[in-house]
CSV table of C-alpha atoms in Angstrom, one decimal:
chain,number,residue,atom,x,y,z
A,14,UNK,CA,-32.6,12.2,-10.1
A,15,UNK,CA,-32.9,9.2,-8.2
A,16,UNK,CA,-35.8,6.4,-9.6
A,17,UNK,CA,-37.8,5.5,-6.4
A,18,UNK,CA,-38.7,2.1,-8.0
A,19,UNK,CA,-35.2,1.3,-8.5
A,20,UNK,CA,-34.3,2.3,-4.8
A,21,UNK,CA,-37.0,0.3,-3.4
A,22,UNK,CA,-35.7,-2.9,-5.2
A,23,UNK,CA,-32.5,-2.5,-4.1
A,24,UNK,CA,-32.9,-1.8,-0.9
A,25,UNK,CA,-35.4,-4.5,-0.1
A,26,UNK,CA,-32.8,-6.6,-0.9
A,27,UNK,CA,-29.7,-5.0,1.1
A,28,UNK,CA,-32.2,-5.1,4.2
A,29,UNK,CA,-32.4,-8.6,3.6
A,30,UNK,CA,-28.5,-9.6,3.4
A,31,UNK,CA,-28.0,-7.4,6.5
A,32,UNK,CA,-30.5,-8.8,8.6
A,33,UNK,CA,-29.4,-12.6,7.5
A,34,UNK,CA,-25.7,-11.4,8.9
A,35,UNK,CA,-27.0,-10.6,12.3
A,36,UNK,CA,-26.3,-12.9,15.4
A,37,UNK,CA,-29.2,-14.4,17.0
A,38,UNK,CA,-31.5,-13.8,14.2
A,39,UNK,CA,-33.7,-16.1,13.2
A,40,UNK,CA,-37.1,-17.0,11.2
A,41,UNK,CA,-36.5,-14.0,8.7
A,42,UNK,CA,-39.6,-13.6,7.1
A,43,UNK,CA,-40.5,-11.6,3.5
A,44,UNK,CA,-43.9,-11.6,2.2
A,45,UNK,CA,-42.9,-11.4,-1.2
A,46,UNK,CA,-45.7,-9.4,-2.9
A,47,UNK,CA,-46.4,-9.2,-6.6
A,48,UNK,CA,-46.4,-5.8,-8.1
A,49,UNK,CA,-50.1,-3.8,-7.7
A,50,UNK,CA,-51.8,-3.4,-11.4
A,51,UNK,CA,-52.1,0.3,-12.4
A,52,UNK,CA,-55.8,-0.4,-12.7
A,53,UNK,CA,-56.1,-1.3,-8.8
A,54,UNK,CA,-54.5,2.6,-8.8
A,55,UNK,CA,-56.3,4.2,-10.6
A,56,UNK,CA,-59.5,2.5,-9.2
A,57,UNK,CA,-58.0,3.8,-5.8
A,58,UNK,CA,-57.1,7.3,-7.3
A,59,UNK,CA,-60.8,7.6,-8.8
A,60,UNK,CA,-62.7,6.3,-5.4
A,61,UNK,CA,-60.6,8.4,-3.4
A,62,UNK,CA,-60.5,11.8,-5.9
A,63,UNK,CA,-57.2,11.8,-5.0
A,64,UNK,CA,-53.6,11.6,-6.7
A,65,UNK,CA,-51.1,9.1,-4.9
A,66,UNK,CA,-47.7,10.9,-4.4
A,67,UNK,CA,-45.4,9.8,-7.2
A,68,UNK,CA,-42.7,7.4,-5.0
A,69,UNK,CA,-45.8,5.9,-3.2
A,70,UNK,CA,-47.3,5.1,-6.4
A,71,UNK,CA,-43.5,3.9,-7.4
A,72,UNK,CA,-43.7,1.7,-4.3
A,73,UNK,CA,-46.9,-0.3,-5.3
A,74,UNK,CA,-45.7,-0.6,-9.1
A,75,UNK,CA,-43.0,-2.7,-7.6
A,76,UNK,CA,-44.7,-4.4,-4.7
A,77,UNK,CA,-48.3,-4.6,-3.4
A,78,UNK,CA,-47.1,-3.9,0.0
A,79,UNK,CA,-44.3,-5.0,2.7
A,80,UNK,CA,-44.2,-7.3,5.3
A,81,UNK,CA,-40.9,-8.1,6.4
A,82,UNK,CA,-41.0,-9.9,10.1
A,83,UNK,CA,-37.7,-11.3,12.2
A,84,UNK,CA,-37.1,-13.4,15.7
A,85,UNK,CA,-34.6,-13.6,18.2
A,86,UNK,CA,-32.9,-17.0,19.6
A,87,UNK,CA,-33.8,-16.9,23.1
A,88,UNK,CA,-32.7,-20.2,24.7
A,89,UNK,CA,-35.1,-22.9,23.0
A,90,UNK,CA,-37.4,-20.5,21.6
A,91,UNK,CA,-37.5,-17.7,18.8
A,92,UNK,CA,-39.1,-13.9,20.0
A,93,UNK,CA,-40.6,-12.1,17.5
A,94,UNK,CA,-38.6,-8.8,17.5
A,95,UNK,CA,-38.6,-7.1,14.7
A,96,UNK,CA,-41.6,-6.4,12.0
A,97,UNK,CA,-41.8,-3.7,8.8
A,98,UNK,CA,-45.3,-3.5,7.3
A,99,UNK,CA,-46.5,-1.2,4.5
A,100,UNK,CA,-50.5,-1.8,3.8
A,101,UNK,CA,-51.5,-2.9,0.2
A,102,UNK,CA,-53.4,-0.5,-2.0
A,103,UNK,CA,-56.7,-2.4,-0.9
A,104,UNK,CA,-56.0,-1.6,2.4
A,105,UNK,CA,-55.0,1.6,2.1
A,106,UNK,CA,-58.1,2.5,3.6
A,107,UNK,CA,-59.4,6.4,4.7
A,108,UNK,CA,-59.7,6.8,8.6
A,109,UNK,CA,-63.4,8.0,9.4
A,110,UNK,CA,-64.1,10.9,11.8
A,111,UNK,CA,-67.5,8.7,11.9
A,112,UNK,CA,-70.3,11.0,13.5
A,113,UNK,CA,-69.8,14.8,14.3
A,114,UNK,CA,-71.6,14.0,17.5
A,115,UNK,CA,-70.5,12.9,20.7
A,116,UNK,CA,-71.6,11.9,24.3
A,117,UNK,CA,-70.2,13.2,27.5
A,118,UNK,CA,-69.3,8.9,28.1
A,119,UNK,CA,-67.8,8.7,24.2
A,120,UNK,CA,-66.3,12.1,22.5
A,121,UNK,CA,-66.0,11.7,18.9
A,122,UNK,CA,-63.2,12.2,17.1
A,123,UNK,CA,-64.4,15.9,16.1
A,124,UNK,CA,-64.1,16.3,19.8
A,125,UNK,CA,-60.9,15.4,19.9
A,126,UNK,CA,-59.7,17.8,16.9
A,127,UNK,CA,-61.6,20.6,18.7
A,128,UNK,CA,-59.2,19.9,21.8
A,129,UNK,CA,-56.4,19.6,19.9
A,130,UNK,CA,-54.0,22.8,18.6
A,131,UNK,CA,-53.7,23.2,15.0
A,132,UNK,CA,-50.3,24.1,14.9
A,133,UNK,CA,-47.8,21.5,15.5
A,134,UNK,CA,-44.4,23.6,15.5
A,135,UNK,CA,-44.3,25.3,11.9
A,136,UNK,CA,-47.1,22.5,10.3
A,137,UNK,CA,-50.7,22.0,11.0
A,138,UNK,CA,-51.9,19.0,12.7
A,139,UNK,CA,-53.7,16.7,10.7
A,140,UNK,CA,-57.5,16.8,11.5
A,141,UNK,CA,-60.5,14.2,10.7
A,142,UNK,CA,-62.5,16.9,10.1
A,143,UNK,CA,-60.3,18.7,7.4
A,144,UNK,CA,-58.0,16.4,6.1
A,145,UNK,CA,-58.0,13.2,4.2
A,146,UNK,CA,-55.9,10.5,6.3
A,147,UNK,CA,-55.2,6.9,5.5
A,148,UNK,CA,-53.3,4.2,7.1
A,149,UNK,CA,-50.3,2.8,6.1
A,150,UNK,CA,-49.6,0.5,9.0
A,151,UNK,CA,-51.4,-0.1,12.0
A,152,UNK,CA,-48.5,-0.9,14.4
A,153,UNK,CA,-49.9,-4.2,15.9
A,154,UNK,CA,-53.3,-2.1,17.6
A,155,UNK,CA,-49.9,0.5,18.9
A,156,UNK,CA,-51.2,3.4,17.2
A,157,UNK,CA,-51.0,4.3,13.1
A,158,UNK,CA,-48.6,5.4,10.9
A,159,UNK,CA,-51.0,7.6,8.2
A,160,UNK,CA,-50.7,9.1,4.9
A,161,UNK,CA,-52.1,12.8,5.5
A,162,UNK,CA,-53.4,15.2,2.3
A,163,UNK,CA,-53.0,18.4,3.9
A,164,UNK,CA,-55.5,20.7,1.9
A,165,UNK,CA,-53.6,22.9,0.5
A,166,UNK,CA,-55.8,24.9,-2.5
A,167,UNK,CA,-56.1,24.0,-5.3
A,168,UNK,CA,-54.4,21.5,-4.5
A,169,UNK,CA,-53.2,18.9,-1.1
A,170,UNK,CA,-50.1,18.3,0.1
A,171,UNK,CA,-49.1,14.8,1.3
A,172,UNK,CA,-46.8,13.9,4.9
A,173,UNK,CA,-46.6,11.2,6.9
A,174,UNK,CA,-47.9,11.4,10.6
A,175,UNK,CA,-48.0,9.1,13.1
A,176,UNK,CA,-51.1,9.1,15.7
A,177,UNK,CA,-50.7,7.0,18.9
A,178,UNK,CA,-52.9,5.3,20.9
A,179,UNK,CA,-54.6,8.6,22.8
A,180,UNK,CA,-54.7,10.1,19.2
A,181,UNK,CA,-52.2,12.6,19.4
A,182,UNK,CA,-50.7,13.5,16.1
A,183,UNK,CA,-46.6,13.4,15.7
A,184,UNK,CA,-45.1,14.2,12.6
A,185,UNK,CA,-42.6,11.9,11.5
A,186,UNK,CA,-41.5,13.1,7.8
A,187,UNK,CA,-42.3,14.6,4.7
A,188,UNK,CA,-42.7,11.5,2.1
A,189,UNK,CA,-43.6,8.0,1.6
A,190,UNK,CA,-39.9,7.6,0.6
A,191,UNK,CA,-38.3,9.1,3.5
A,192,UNK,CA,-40.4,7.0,5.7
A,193,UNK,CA,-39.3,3.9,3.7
A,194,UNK,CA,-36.2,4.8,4.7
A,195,UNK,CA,-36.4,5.3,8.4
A,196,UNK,CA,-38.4,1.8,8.7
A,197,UNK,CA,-35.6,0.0,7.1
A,198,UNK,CA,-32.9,1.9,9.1
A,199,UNK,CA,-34.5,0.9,12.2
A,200,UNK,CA,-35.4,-2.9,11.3
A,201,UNK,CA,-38.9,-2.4,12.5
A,202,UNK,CA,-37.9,-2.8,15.9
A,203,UNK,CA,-40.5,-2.5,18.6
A,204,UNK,CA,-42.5,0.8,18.7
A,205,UNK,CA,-39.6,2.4,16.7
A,206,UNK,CA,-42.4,5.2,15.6
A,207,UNK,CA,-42.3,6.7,19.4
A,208,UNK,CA,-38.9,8.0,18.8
A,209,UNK,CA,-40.6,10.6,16.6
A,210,UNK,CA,-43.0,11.8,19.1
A,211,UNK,CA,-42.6,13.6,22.9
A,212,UNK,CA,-43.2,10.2,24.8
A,213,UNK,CA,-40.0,8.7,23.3
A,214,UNK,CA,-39.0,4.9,23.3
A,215,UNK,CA,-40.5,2.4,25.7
A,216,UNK,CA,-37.7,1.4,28.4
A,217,UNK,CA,-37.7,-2.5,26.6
A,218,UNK,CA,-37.9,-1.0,23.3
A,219,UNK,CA,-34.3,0.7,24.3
A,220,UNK,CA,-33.0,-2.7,25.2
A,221,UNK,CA,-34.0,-4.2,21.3
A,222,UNK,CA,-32.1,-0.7,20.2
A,223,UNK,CA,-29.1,-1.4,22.0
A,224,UNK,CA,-28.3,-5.0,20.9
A,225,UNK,CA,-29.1,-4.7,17.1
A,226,UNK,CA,-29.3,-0.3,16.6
A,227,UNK,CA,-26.9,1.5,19.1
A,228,UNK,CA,-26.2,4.2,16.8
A,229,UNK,CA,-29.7,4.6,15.8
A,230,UNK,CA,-30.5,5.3,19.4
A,231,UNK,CA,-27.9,7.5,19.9
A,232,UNK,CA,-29.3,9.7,16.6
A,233,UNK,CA,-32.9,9.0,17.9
A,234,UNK,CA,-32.2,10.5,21.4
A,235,UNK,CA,-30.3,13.6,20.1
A,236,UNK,CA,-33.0,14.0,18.0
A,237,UNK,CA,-35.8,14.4,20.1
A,238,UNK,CA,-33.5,17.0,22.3
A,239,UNK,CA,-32.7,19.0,19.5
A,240,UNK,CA,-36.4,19.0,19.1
A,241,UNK,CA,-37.6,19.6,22.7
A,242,UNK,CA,-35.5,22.6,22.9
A,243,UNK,CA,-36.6,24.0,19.4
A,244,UNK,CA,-40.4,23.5,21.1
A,245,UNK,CA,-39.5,25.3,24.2
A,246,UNK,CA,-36.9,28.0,23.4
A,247,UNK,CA,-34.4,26.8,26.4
A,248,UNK,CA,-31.5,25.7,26.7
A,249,UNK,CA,-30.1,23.1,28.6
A,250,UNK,CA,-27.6,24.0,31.6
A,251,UNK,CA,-24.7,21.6,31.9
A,252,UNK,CA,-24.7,20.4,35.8
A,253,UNK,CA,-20.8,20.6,35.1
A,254,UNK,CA,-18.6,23.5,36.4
A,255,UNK,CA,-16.5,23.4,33.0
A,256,UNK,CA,-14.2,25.9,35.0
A,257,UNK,CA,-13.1,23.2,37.9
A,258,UNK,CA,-12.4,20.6,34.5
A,259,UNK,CA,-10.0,22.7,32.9
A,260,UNK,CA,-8.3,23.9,36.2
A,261,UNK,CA,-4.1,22.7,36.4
A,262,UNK,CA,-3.0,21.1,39.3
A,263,UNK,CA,-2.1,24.3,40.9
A,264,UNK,CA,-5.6,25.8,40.5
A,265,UNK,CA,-6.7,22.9,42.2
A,266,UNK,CA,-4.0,23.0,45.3
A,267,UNK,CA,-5.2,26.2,45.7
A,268,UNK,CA,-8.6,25.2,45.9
A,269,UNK,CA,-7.7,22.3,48.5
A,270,UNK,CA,-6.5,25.1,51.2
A,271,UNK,CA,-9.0,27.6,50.7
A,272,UNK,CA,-11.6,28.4,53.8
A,273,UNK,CA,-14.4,25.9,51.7
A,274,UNK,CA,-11.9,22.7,51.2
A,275,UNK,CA,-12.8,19.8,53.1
A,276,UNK,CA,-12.0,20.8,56.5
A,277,UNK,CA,-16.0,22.4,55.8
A,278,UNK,CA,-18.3,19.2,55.6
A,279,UNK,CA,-21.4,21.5,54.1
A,280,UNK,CA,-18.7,22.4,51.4
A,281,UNK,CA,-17.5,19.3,50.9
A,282,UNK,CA,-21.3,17.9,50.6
A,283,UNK,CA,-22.2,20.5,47.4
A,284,UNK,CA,-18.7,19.6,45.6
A,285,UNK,CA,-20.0,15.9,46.1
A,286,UNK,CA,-23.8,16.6,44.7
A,287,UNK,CA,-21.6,18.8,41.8
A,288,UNK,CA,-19.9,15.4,41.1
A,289,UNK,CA,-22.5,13.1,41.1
A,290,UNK,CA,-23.7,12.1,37.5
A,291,UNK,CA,-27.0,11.2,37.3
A,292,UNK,CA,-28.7,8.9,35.3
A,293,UNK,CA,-30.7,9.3,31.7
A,294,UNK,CA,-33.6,7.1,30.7
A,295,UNK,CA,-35.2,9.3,28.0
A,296,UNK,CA,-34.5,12.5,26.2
A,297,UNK,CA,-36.8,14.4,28.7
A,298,UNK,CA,-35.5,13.2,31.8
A,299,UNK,CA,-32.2,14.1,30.5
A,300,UNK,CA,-33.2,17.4,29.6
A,301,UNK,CA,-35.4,17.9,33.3
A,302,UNK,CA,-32.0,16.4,35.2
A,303,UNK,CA,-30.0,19.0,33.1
A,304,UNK,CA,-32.2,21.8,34.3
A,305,UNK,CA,-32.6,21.0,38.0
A,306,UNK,CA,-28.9,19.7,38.6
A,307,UNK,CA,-27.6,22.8,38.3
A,308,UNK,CA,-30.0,25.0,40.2
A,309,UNK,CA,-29.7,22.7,43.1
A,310,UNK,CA,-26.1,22.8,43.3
A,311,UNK,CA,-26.1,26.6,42.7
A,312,UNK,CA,-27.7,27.0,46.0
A,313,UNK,CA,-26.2,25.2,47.9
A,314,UNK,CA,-22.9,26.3,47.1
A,315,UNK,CA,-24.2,29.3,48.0
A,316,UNK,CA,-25.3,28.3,51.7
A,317,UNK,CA,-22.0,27.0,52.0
A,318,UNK,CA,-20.9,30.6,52.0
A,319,UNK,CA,-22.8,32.2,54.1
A,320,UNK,CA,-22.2,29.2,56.8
C-alpha cells in the first residue's frame, strides 16, 4: 500500500521541477513549512473530539501546511497566476453555524441548510447544523474548500466539499489525498475548484487553462457533462445528421436532384442551419446548444416539406 507521507514528499518536489520547466513562469514561490509536532495533533484531535483522517494526519507529519504561489511574465511585469494552499493545523479552524436565529434582512446559516436539499446525487450535503466542517483553504475570499465529518454512527465519515461564495455545497472528492492530488494536477490555477461544481470555470480562468492545462480542461469539461447528464437522466442529441456524414458520393448526387436540393431556397436554408456549428463556452451551454440544435432543425426540415 502506498505511504501517503512518502507521496507527499515526492510530489512536492516533482510539482516543483515541472513548474521551473514552464515558459513564462516566474517568482516560483514554496513556503517551506517544518513538519507539525504530534502534540499540536493531538491537542487539535482532543479540542475538536475528533480523529484526523490518517493521510491528512500523514500530510501535517511532513509539513505544517502548503503554500506554493507562481507568476506569469507579462511584458515588464510578473501576474500572479497560480497559488496551492493547504491551512496549517492551527488554522484548521471549525466553520460556525453561529446563531440558530435569523432576521428577514440577515438569514443565518441554519436558514440556509433549511433551504437547501439534503441529498446531493447519492451523498448528503454537508450541513452547519449537523456536521462538523473545517477549512482547509479559503480560496482568496472565492469560497472554501472544507474538510466535512459526515456523522455517520458510531462513528463520522470524512470528504472534501467545496462551498462557494452563495454557500452552495459541491462535492469535489472523497479524501485529503485525492484532493492533494487534483490541486497539484491543476497548478492552483485560478478558481480551479469551480470545475467541480454546476457553474463551471470562469471564462479567464479557461484562458490560464489553455496556455499551461489544455488537457486538464478537456478532462474538466467532459467531466462536468458526464455529470450533468447523470443529474438529469438525458441524453444529449447530436445536432449532426450522422446519416448525411457517412453517405458516398452517389447518395449525395442523388440528394442534389431531389425536389428539396437547392433549386428550394427554404430547403437550402435548414441544410445551412444543420451545418452551422455553434459555439461552446461551458459544459452547459454545450449541453443546452446540443438539445435545442436539433429540435430547431427538425422543424424546419419539416416546413420545408410541406412548402
Amino acid at each position: 500500500m502506498e505511504q501517503p507521507k512518502g507521496y507527499i514528499e515526492q510530489t512536492m518536489m516533482n510539482i516543483m521541477k515541472y513548474l521551473e520547466k514552464r515558459n513564462g513562469l516566474s517568482q516560483l514561490k514554496n513556503d517551506v513549512k517544518l513538519p507539525a509536532e504530534k502534540q499540536a495533533i493531538a491537542i487539535w484531535e482532543q479540542k475538536n473530539t475528533l480523529l484526523l483522517p490518517e493521510d491528512l494526519k500523514s500530510f501535517y507529519l511532513t509539513t505544517n501546511g502548503f503554500h506554493l504561489t507562481w507568476s506569469v511574465k507579462m511584458e515588464k511585469m510578473s501576474v500572479p497566476v497560480g497559488k496551492m494552499n493547504i491551512n496549517s493545523i492551527t488554522s484548521l479552524s471549525k466553520l460556525e453555524s453561529a446563531s440558530g436565529e435569523g432576521t428577514h434582512v440577515q438569514p443565518s446559516l441554519w436558514d440556509l441548510d433549511m433551504d437547501e436539499d439534503n441529498e446531493s446525487g447519492d451523498r448528503r450535503t454537508p450541513s452547519f447544523v449537523d456536521s462538523k466542517i473545517y477549512e482547509l483553504d479559503p480560496c482568496d475570499g472565492n469560497g472554501k474548500v472544507c474538510l466535512v465529518y459526515q456523522e455517520l454512527k458510531p462513528d463520522y465519515v470524512t470528504e472534501i466539499w467545496f462551498l462557494d461564495r452563495s454557500l452552495h455545497w459541491h462535492f469535489i472528492c472523497d479524501s485529503f489525498l485525492s484532493y492533494y492530488r487534483l490541486m497539484l494536477m491543476h497548478l492552483g490555477l485560478p478558481h480551479w475548484q469551480y470545475a467541480f461544481t454546476d457553474m463551471g470555470l470562469p471564462p479567464q480562468s479557461k484562458q490560464w487553462f489553455n496556455v499551461y492545462a489544455p488537457i486538464r480542461l478537456e478532462v474538466d469539461i467532459e467531466g462536468a457533462i458526464d455529470t450533468h447528464h447523470q443529474d438529469t437522466g438525458k441524453t444529449v442529441s447530436s445536432p449532426l445528421d450522422l446519416n448525411k456524414i457517412f453517405k458516398g458520393k452517389s447518395d449525395r448526387k442523388k440528394t442534389a436532384i431531389g425536389p428539396n436540393s437547392g433549386n428550394n431556397p427554404t430547403s437550402a436554408t435548414a441544410n445551412a442551419n444543420t451545418r452551422r456549428k455553434f459555439p461552446v463556452s461551458s459544459a452547459r451551454s454545450s449541453t443546452s446548444l446540443g438539445n435545442k440544435t436539433g429540435s430547431t432543425n427538425s422543424q424546419m426540415a419539416v416546413k420545408s416539406n410541406k412548402m
